[in-house]
Tab-separated table of C-alpha atoms in Angstrom:
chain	number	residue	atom	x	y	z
A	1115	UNK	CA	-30.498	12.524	-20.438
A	1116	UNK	CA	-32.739	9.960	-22.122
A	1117	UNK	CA	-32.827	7.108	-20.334
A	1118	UNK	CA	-32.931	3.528	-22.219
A	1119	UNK	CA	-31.746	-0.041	-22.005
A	1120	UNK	CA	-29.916	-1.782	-24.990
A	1121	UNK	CA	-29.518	-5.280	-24.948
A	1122	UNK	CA	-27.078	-6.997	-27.282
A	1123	UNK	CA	-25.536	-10.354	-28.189
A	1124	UNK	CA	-22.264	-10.733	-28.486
A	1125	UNK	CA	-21.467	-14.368	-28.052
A	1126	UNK	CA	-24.100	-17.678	-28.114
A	1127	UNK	CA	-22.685	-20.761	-27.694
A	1128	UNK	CA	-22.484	-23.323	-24.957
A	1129	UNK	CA	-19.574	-25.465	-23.633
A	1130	UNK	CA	-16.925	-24.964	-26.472
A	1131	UNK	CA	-16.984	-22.055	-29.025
A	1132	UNK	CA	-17.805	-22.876	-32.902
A	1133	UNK	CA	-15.738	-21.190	-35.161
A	1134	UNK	CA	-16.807	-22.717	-38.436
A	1135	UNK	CA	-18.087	-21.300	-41.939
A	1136	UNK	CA	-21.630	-23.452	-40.919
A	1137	UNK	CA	-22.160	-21.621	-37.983
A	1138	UNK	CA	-21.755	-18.030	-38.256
A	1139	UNK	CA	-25.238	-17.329	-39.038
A	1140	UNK	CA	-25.986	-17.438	-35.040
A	1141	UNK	CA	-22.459	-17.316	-34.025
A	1142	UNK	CA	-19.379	-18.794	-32.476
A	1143	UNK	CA	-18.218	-17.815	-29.367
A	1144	UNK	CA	-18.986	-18.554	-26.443
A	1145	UNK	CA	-21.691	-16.549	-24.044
A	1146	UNK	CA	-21.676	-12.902	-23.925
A	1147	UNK	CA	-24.462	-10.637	-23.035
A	1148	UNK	CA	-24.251	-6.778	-22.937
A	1149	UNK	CA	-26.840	-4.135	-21.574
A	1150	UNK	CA	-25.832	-0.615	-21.727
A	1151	UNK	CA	-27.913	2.228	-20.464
A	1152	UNK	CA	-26.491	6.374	-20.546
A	1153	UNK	CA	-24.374	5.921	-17.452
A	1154	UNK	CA	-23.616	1.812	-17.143
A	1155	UNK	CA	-22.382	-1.268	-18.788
A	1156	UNK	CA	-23.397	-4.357	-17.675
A	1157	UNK	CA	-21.581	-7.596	-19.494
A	1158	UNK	CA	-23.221	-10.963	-18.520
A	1159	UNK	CA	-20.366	-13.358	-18.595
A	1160	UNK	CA	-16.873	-13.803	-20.286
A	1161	UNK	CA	-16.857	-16.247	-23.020
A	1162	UNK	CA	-15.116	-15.643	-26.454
A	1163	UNK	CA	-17.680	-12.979	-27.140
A	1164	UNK	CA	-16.563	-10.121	-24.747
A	1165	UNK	CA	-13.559	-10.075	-26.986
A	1166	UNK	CA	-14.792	-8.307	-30.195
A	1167	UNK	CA	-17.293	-6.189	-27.857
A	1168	UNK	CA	-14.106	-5.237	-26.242
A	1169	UNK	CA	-12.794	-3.900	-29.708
A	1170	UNK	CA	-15.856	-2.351	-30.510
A	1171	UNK	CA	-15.717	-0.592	-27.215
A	1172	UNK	CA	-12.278	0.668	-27.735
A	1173	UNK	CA	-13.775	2.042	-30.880
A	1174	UNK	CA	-15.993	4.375	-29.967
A	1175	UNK	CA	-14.141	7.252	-29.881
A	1176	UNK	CA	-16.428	9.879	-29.259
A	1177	UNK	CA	-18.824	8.170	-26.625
A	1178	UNK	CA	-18.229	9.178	-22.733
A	1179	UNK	CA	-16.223	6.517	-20.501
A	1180	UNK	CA	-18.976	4.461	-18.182
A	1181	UNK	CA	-18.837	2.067	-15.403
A	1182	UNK	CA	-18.034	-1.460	-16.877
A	1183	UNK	CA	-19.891	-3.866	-14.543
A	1184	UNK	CA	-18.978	-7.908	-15.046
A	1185	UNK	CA	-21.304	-10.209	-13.835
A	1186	UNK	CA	-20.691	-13.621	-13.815
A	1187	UNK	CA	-23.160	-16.964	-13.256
A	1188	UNK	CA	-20.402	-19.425	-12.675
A	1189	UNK	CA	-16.538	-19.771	-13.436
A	1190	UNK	CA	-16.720	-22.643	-16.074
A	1191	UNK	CA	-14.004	-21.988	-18.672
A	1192	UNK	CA	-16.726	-21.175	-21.233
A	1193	UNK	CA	-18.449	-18.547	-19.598
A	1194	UNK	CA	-14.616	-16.399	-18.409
A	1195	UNK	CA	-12.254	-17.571	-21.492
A	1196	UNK	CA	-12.162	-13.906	-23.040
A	1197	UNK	CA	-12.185	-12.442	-20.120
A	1198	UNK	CA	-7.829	-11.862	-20.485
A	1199	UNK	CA	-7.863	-11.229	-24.083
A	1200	UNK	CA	-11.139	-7.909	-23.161
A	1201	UNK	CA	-8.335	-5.290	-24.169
A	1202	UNK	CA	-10.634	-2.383	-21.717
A	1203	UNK	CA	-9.529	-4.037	-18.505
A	1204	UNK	CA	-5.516	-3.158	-19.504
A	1205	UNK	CA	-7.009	0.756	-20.413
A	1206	UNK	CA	-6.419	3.214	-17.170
A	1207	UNK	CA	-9.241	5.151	-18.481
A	1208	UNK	CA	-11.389	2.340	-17.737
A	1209	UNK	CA	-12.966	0.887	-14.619
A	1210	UNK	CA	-14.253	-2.732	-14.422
A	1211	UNK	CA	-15.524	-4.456	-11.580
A	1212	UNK	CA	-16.358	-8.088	-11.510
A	1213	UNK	CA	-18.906	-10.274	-9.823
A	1214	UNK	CA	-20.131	-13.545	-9.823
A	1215	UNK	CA	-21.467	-16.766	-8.574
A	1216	UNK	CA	-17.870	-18.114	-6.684
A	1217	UNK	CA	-17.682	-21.318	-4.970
A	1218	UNK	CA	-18.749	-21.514	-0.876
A	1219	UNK	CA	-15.311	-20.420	1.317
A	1220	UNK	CA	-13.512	-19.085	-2.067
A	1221	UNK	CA	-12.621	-15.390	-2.764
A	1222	UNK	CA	-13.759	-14.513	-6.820
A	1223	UNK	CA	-10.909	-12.949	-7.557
A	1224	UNK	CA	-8.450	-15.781	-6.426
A	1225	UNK	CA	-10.667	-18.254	-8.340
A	1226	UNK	CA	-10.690	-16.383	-11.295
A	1227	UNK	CA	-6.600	-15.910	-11.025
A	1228	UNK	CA	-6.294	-19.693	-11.069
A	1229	UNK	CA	-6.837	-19.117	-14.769
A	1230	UNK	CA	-6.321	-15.449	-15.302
A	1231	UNK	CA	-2.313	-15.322	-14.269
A	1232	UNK	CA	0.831	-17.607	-14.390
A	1233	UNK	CA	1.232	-20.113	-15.363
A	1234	UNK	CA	-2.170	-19.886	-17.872
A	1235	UNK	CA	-1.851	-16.031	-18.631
A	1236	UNK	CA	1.445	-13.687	-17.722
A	1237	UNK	CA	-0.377	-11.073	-16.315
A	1238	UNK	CA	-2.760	-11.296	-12.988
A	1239	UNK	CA	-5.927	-10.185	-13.040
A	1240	UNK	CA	-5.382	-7.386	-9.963
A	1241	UNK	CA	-2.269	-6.332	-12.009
A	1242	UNK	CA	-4.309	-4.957	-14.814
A	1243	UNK	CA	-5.336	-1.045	-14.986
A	1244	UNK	CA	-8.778	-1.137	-15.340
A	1245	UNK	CA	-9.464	-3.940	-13.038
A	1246	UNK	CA	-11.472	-2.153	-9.722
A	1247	UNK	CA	-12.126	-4.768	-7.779
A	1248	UNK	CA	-14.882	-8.108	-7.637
A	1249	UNK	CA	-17.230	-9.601	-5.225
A	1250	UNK	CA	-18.874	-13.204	-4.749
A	1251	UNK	CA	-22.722	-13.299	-4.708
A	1252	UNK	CA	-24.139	-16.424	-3.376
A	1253	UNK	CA	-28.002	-17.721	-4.195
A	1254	UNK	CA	-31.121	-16.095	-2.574
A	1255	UNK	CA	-28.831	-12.651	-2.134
A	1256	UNK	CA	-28.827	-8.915	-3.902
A	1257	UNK	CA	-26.303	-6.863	-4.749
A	1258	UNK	CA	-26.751	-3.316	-5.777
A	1259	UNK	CA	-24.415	-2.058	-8.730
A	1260	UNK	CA	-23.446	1.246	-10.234
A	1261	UNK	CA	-26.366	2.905	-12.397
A	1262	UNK	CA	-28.920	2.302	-9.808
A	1263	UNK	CA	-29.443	-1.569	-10.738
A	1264	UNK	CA	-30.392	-4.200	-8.832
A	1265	UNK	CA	-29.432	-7.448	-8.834
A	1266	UNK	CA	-31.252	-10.747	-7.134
A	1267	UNK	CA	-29.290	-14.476	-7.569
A	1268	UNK	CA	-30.923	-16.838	-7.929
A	1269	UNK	CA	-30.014	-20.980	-7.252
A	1270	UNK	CA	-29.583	-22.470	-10.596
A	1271	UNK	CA	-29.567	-26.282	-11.658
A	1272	UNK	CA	-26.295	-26.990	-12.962
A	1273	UNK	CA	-22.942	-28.159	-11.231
A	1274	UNK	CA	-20.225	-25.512	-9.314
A	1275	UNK	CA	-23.020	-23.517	-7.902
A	1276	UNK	CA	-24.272	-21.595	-10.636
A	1277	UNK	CA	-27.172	-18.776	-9.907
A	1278	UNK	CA	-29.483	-17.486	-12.587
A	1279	UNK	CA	-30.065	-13.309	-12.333
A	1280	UNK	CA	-32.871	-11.090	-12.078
A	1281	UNK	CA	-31.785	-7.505	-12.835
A	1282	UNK	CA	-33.485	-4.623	-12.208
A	1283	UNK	CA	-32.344	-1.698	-14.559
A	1284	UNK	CA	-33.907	1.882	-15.459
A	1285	UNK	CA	-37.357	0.289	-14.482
A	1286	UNK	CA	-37.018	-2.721	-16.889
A	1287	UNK	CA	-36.302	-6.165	-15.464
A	1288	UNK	CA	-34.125	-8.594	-17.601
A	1289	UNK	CA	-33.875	-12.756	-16.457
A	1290	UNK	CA	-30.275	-14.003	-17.185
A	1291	UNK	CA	-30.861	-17.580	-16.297
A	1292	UNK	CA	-27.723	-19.397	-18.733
A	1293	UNK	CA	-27.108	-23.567	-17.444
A	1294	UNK	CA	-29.872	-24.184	-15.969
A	1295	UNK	CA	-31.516	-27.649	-16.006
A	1296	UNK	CA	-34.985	-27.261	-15.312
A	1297	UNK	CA	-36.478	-29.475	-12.426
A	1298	UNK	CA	-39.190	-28.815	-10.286
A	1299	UNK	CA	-37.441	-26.499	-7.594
A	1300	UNK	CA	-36.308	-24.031	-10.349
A	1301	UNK	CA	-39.140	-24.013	-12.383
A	1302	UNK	CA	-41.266	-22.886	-9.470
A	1303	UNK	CA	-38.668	-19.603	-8.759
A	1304	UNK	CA	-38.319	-18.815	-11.839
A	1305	UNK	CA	-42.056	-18.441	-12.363
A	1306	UNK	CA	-42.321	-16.310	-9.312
A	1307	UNK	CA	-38.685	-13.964	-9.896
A	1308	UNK	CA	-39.481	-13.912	-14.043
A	1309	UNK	CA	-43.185	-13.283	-13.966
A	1310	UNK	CA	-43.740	-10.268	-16.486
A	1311	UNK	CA	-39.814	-9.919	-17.751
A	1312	UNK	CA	-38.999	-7.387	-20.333
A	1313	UNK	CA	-36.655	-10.193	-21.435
A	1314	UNK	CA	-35.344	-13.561	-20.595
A	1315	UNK	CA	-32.637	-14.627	-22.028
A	1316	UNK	CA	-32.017	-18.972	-21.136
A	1317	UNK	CA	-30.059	-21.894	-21.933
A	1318	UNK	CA	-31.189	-23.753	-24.933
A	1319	UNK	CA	-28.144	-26.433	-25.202
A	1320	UNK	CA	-30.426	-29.194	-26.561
A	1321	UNK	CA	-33.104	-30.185	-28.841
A	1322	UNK	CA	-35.294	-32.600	-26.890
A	1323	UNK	CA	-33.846	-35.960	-28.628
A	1324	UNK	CA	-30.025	-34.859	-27.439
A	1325	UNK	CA	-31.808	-33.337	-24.592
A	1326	UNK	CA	-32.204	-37.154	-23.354
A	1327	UNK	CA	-28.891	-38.543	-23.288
A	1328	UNK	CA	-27.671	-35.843	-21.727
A	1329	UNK	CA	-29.997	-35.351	-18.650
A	1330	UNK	CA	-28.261	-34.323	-15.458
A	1331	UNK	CA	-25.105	-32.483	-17.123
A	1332	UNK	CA	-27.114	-29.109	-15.876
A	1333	UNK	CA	-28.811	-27.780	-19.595
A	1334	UNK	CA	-32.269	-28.024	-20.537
A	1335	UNK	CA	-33.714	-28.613	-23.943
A	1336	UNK	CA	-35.910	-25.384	-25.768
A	1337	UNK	CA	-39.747	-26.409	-25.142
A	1338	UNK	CA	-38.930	-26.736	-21.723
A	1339	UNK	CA	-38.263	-23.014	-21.678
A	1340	UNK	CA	-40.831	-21.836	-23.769
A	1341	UNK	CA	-43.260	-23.742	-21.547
A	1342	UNK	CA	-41.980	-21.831	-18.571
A	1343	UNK	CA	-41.689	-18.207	-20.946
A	1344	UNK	CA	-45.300	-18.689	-21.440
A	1345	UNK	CA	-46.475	-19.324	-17.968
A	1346	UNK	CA	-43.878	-16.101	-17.080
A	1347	UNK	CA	-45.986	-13.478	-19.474
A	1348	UNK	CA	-42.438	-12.432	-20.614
A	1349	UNK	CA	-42.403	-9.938	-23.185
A	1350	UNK	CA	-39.258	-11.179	-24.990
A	1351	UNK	CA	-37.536	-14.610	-24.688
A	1352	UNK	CA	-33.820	-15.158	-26.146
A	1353	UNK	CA	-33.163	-18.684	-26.296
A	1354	UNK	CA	-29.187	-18.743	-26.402
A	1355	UNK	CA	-25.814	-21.473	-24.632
A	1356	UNK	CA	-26.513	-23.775	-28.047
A	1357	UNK	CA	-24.276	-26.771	-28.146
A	1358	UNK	CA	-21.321	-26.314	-30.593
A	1359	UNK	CA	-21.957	-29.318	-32.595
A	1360	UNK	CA	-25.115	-27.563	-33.734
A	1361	UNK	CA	-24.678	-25.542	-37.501
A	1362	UNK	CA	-26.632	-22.513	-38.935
A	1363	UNK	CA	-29.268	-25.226	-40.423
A	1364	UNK	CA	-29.965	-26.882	-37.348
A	1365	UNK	CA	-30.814	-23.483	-35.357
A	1366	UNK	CA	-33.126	-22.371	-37.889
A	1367	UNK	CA	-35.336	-25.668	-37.790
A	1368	UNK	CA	-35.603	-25.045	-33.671
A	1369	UNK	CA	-36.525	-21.221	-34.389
A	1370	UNK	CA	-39.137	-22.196	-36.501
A	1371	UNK	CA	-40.316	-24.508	-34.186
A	1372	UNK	CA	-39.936	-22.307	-31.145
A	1373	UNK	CA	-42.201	-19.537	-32.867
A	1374	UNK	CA	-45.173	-21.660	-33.627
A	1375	UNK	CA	-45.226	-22.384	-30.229
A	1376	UNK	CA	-43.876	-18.809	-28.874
A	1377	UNK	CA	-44.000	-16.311	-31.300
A	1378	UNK	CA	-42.027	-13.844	-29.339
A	1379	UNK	CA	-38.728	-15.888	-28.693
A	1380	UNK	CA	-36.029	-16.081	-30.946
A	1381	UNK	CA	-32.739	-18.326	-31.324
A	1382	UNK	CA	-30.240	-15.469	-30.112
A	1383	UNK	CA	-27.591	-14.165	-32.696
A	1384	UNK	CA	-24.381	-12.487	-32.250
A	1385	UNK	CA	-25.284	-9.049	-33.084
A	1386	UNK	CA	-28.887	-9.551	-32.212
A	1387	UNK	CA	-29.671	-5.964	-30.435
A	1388	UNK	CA	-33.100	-4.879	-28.375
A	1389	UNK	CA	-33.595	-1.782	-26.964
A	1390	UNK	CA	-36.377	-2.273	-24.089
Protein backbone atom coordinates (compact mmCIF):
# COMPACT_ATOMS: atom_id res chain seq x y z
CA UNK A 1 0.00 0.00 0.00
CA UNK A 2 1.26 3.44 -1.01
CA UNK A 3 2.11 5.23 1.70
CA UNK A 4 1.36 9.21 1.83
CA UNK A 5 0.38 12.03 4.12
CA UNK A 6 -2.58 14.44 3.27
CA UNK A 7 -2.94 17.43 5.08
CA UNK A 8 -6.16 19.41 4.97
CA UNK A 9 -7.96 22.44 6.41
CA UNK A 10 -11.03 22.22 7.62
CA UNK A 11 -11.57 25.09 9.97
CA UNK A 12 -9.25 28.59 10.44
CA UNK A 13 -10.35 30.85 12.76
CA UNK A 14 -9.34 31.94 16.20
CA UNK A 15 -11.38 32.67 19.38
CA UNK A 16 -15.00 32.86 17.92
CA UNK A 17 -16.06 31.36 14.51
CA UNK A 18 -17.03 33.88 11.49
CA UNK A 19 -19.87 32.89 9.71
CA UNK A 20 -20.36 35.83 7.40
CA UNK A 21 -20.75 36.31 3.45
CA UNK A 22 -17.12 38.52 3.90
CA UNK A 23 -15.35 35.79 5.17
CA UNK A 24 -15.82 32.64 3.44
CA UNK A 25 -13.03 33.07 1.14
CA UNK A 26 -10.60 31.66 4.09
CA UNK A 27 -13.32 30.39 6.20
CA UNK A 28 -15.41 30.41 9.32
CA UNK A 29 -15.08 28.01 11.78
CA UNK A 30 -13.11 27.61 14.16
CA UNK A 31 -9.62 25.40 14.08
CA UNK A 32 -9.56 22.12 12.49
CA UNK A 33 -6.66 20.32 11.06
CA UNK A 34 -6.79 16.82 9.42
CA UNK A 35 -3.86 14.45 8.27
CA UNK A 36 -4.81 11.19 6.90
CA UNK A 37 -2.38 8.58 5.78
CA UNK A 38 -3.67 4.65 4.33
CA UNK A 39 -4.21 3.32 7.82
CA UNK A 40 -4.78 6.67 10.28
CA UNK A 41 -6.62 9.83 10.88
CA UNK A 42 -5.23 12.31 12.81
CA UNK A 43 -7.68 15.55 13.58
CA UNK A 44 -5.79 18.47 15.28
CA UNK A 45 -8.40 20.03 17.45
CA UNK A 46 -12.28 20.40 17.66
CA UNK A 47 -13.51 23.69 16.63
CA UNK A 48 -16.58 24.23 14.29
CA UNK A 49 -14.57 22.69 11.51
CA UNK A 50 -14.51 18.93 12.52
CA UNK A 51 -18.19 19.20 11.88
CA UNK A 52 -18.48 19.23 8.02
CA UNK A 53 -15.20 16.90 7.93
CA UNK A 54 -17.35 14.72 10.00
CA UNK A 55 -20.05 14.71 7.13
CA UNK A 56 -17.64 14.31 4.59
CA UNK A 57 -16.31 11.35 6.44
CA UNK A 58 -19.62 9.74 6.77
CA UNK A 59 -19.66 10.14 3.05
CA UNK A 60 -17.25 8.16 1.83
CA UNK A 61 -18.87 5.19 1.28
CA UNK A 62 -16.53 3.09 -0.34
CA UNK A 63 -13.22 4.00 1.63
CA UNK A 64 -12.04 1.36 4.48
CA UNK A 65 -12.87 2.37 8.28
CA UNK A 66 -9.39 3.80 10.01
CA UNK A 67 -8.30 4.73 13.39
CA UNK A 68 -9.69 8.30 14.17
CA UNK A 69 -7.00 9.84 16.43
CA UNK A 70 -8.06 13.44 18.27
CA UNK A 71 -5.45 15.45 19.40
CA UNK A 72 -6.01 18.33 21.24
CA UNK A 73 -3.56 21.57 22.29
CA UNK A 74 -5.79 22.94 24.97
CA UNK A 75 -9.59 22.75 26.02
CA UNK A 76 -10.60 26.43 25.19
CA UNK A 77 -14.18 26.37 23.87
CA UNK A 78 -12.86 27.28 20.40
CA UNK A 79 -10.58 24.64 19.81
CA UNK A 80 -13.49 21.44 21.24
CA UNK A 81 -16.98 23.27 20.25
CA UNK A 82 -17.72 20.65 17.34
CA UNK A 83 -16.41 18.15 18.98
CA UNK A 84 -20.48 16.88 20.10
CA UNK A 85 -22.03 17.83 16.93
CA UNK A 86 -18.67 15.19 14.85
CA UNK A 87 -21.62 12.70 13.91
CA UNK A 88 -18.47 9.59 13.62
CA UNK A 89 -18.05 9.48 17.37
CA UNK A 90 -22.09 8.29 17.73
CA UNK A 91 -21.13 5.51 14.60
CA UNK A 92 -20.23 1.86 16.26
CA UNK A 93 -18.26 1.28 13.23
CA UNK A 94 -16.02 3.91 14.29
CA UNK A 95 -13.24 4.22 16.84
CA UNK A 96 -12.01 7.61 18.18
CA UNK A 97 -9.62 8.22 20.76
CA UNK A 98 -8.86 11.58 22.18
CA UNK A 99 -5.84 13.34 23.55
CA UNK A 100 -4.75 16.49 24.60
CA UNK A 101 -3.02 19.10 26.58
CA UNK A 102 -5.42 18.75 30.10
CA UNK A 103 -4.85 20.83 33.03
CA UNK A 104 -2.09 19.52 35.97
CA UNK A 105 -4.21 16.93 38.54
CA UNK A 106 -7.31 16.78 35.92
CA UNK A 107 -8.40 13.62 33.99
CA UNK A 108 -9.16 14.77 29.91
CA UNK A 109 -12.04 13.10 29.70
CA UNK A 110 -13.76 14.62 32.87
CA UNK A 111 -12.62 18.07 31.64
CA UNK A 112 -13.89 17.65 28.41
CA UNK A 113 -17.44 16.26 29.99
CA UNK A 114 -17.75 19.57 31.84
CA UNK A 115 -18.89 20.71 28.41
CA UNK A 116 -19.57 17.58 26.48
CA UNK A 117 -22.72 16.20 28.80
CA UNK A 118 -25.60 17.62 30.98
CA UNK A 119 -26.40 20.16 31.53
CA UNK A 120 -24.45 21.71 28.11
CA UNK A 121 -25.05 18.55 25.83
CA UNK A 122 -27.60 15.41 26.74
CA UNK A 123 -25.34 12.89 25.94
CA UNK A 124 -21.74 12.20 27.77
CA UNK A 125 -18.91 11.90 25.98
CA UNK A 126 -18.03 8.02 27.34
CA UNK A 127 -21.73 7.30 26.42
CA UNK A 128 -21.12 7.67 22.76
CA UNK A 129 -20.26 4.50 20.41
CA UNK A 130 -17.32 5.44 18.83
CA UNK A 131 -15.71 7.11 21.70
CA UNK A 132 -12.44 4.56 22.73
CA UNK A 133 -11.01 6.20 25.24
CA UNK A 134 -8.48 9.67 25.84
CA UNK A 135 -5.32 10.48 27.55
CA UNK A 136 -3.65 13.81 28.97
CA UNK A 137 -0.18 14.68 27.55
CA UNK A 138 1.67 17.18 29.52
CA UNK A 139 4.77 19.48 27.98
CA UNK A 140 8.29 18.01 27.30
CA UNK A 141 6.45 14.30 26.93
CA UNK A 142 5.68 11.73 23.79
CA UNK A 143 3.05 9.75 23.14
CA UNK A 144 3.02 7.13 20.49
CA UNK A 145 -0.38 6.76 18.46
CA UNK A 146 -1.89 4.26 16.10
CA UNK A 147 -0.22 4.30 12.48
CA UNK A 148 3.21 4.29 13.83
CA UNK A 149 3.26 8.21 14.69
CA UNK A 150 4.94 9.94 17.06
CA UNK A 151 4.06 12.62 18.95
CA UNK A 152 6.43 15.21 21.13
CA UNK A 153 4.46 18.28 23.28
CA UNK A 154 5.76 20.86 23.46
CA UNK A 155 5.22 24.05 26.28
CA UNK A 156 3.36 26.68 24.48
CA UNK A 157 2.86 30.49 25.42
CA UNK A 158 -0.65 30.98 25.98
CA UNK A 159 -2.91 30.59 29.20
CA UNK A 160 -4.50 26.88 30.54
CA UNK A 161 -1.36 25.11 29.66
CA UNK A 162 -1.43 24.81 26.10
CA UNK A 163 1.51 22.62 24.25
CA UNK A 164 2.41 23.07 20.62
CA UNK A 165 3.07 19.39 18.65
CA UNK A 166 5.71 17.91 16.73
CA UNK A 167 4.41 14.82 14.88
CA UNK A 168 6.23 12.37 13.38
CA UNK A 169 4.18 10.52 10.59
CA UNK A 170 5.21 8.05 7.60
CA UNK A 171 8.73 9.77 7.78
CA UNK A 172 7.35 13.37 7.40
CA UNK A 173 7.32 15.67 10.41
CA UNK A 174 4.42 18.26 10.69
CA UNK A 175 4.68 21.41 13.63
CA UNK A 176 1.12 22.07 15.03
CA UNK A 177 2.02 24.99 17.17
CA UNK A 178 -1.88 26.96 17.30
CA UNK A 179 -1.88 29.98 20.50
CA UNK A 180 1.25 30.49 20.89
CA UNK A 181 2.69 33.91 21.84
CA UNK A 182 6.11 34.00 20.87
CA UNK A 183 8.72 35.07 23.62
CA UNK A 184 12.10 34.16 23.96
CA UNK A 185 11.72 30.63 25.70
CA UNK A 186 9.50 29.35 22.80
CA UNK A 187 11.15 30.77 20.08
CA UNK A 188 14.34 29.01 21.05
CA UNK A 189 12.34 25.27 21.09
CA UNK A 190 10.67 25.78 18.41
CA UNK A 191 13.80 26.44 16.37
CA UNK A 192 15.39 23.34 17.70
CA UNK A 193 11.88 20.75 17.55
CA UNK A 194 10.77 22.60 13.92
CA UNK A 195 14.13 22.78 12.25
CA UNK A 196 13.53 21.28 8.63
CA UNK A 197 9.45 20.68 8.98
CA UNK A 198 7.60 19.35 6.06
CA UNK A 199 4.99 21.80 7.40
CA UNK A 200 4.17 24.16 10.15
CA UNK A 201 1.11 25.13 10.55
CA UNK A 202 0.92 28.48 13.52
CA UNK A 203 -1.20 30.99 15.01
CA UNK A 204 -1.51 34.12 13.05
CA UNK A 205 -4.37 35.97 15.27
CA UNK A 206 -2.93 39.45 14.59
CA UNK A 207 -1.54 41.84 12.20
CA UNK A 208 1.28 43.62 14.02
CA UNK A 209 -0.80 47.01 14.77
CA UNK A 210 -3.70 44.75 16.68
CA UNK A 211 -0.84 42.59 17.55
CA UNK A 212 0.04 45.53 20.16
CA UNK A 213 -2.91 46.04 22.14
CA UNK A 214 -3.31 42.75 22.60
CA UNK A 215 0.13 41.52 23.91
CA UNK A 216 -0.02 38.91 26.65
CA UNK A 217 -3.58 37.32 25.69
CA UNK A 218 -1.21 34.24 24.33
CA UNK A 219 -1.32 34.96 20.10
CA UNK A 220 1.38 36.29 18.12
CA UNK A 221 1.17 38.53 15.12
CA UNK A 222 2.36 36.89 11.32
CA UNK A 223 6.07 38.34 10.81
CA UNK A 224 6.84 37.03 14.00
CA UNK A 225 6.28 33.58 12.56
CA UNK A 226 7.67 33.94 9.35
CA UNK A 227 10.82 35.21 11.06
CA UNK A 228 10.99 32.01 13.04
CA UNK A 229 9.70 29.74 9.57
CA UNK A 230 12.72 31.12 8.01
CA UNK A 231 15.30 30.48 10.61
CA UNK A 232 13.37 26.72 10.82
CA UNK A 233 14.22 25.83 6.88
CA UNK A 234 10.54 24.64 6.86
CA UNK A 235 9.39 23.50 3.66
CA UNK A 236 5.77 24.70 4.02
CA UNK A 237 4.34 27.25 6.53
CA UNK A 238 0.36 27.57 7.06
CA UNK A 239 -0.32 30.61 8.84
CA UNK A 240 -3.93 29.88 10.33
CA UNK A 241 -6.19 30.86 14.31
CA UNK A 242 -7.08 34.46 12.40
CA UNK A 243 -9.14 36.69 14.58
CA UNK A 244 -12.87 36.69 13.56
CA UNK A 245 -13.19 40.31 13.12
CA UNK A 246 -10.85 39.89 10.18
CA UNK A 247 -12.89 39.58 6.41
CA UNK A 248 -11.76 37.91 3.10
CA UNK A 249 -10.05 41.48 2.16
CA UNK A 250 -8.08 41.80 5.11
CA UNK A 251 -6.43 38.14 4.78
CA UNK A 252 -5.46 38.70 1.35
CA UNK A 253 -3.45 42.03 2.11
CA UNK A 254 -1.39 39.82 4.99
CA UNK A 255 -0.87 36.93 2.28
CA UNK A 256 0.55 39.22 0.04
CA UNK A 257 2.61 40.54 2.51
CA UNK A 258 3.62 37.25 4.05
CA UNK A 259 4.91 35.99 0.51
CA UNK A 260 7.23 38.80 -0.26
CA UNK A 261 8.77 38.04 2.76
CA UNK A 262 8.17 34.03 2.70
CA UNK A 263 7.23 32.85 -0.44
CA UNK A 264 6.33 29.44 0.73
CA UNK A 265 3.64 30.29 3.48
CA UNK A 266 0.22 30.84 2.82
CA UNK A 267 -2.91 32.30 4.84
CA UNK A 268 -4.60 28.75 5.44
CA UNK A 269 -8.11 28.12 3.80
CA UNK A 270 -10.79 25.78 4.62
CA UNK A 271 -10.34 23.27 2.01
CA UNK A 272 -6.72 24.10 1.54
CA UNK A 273 -5.22 20.35 0.98
CA UNK A 274 -1.23 19.25 0.78
CA UNK A 275 -0.15 16.02 0.27
CA UNK A 276 3.61 15.84 1.71
Amino acid sequence: MEKYVNVTCWGSRGSCAAPHTNRMEYGGNTSCFVIETESVILILDAGSGIVPFGDALIGRRTELRKEICLLFGHLHLDHIIGLPSFKPIYRPEYRVWIYGGGRTGGILEEQLEAVFGPPYWPVRLRDCPAYAGSRGIMAGTGIELPGDISVRAVKANHPDQTVSYVIFINGKKIVYALDCELDQETERELLFFAADADLLICDAQYSQEDYEVHRGWGHSAWPQWAGLAAQCNVREVWLSHYAWEYCDEDLRTLENKLKKVLPRASCAKEGMEIRL
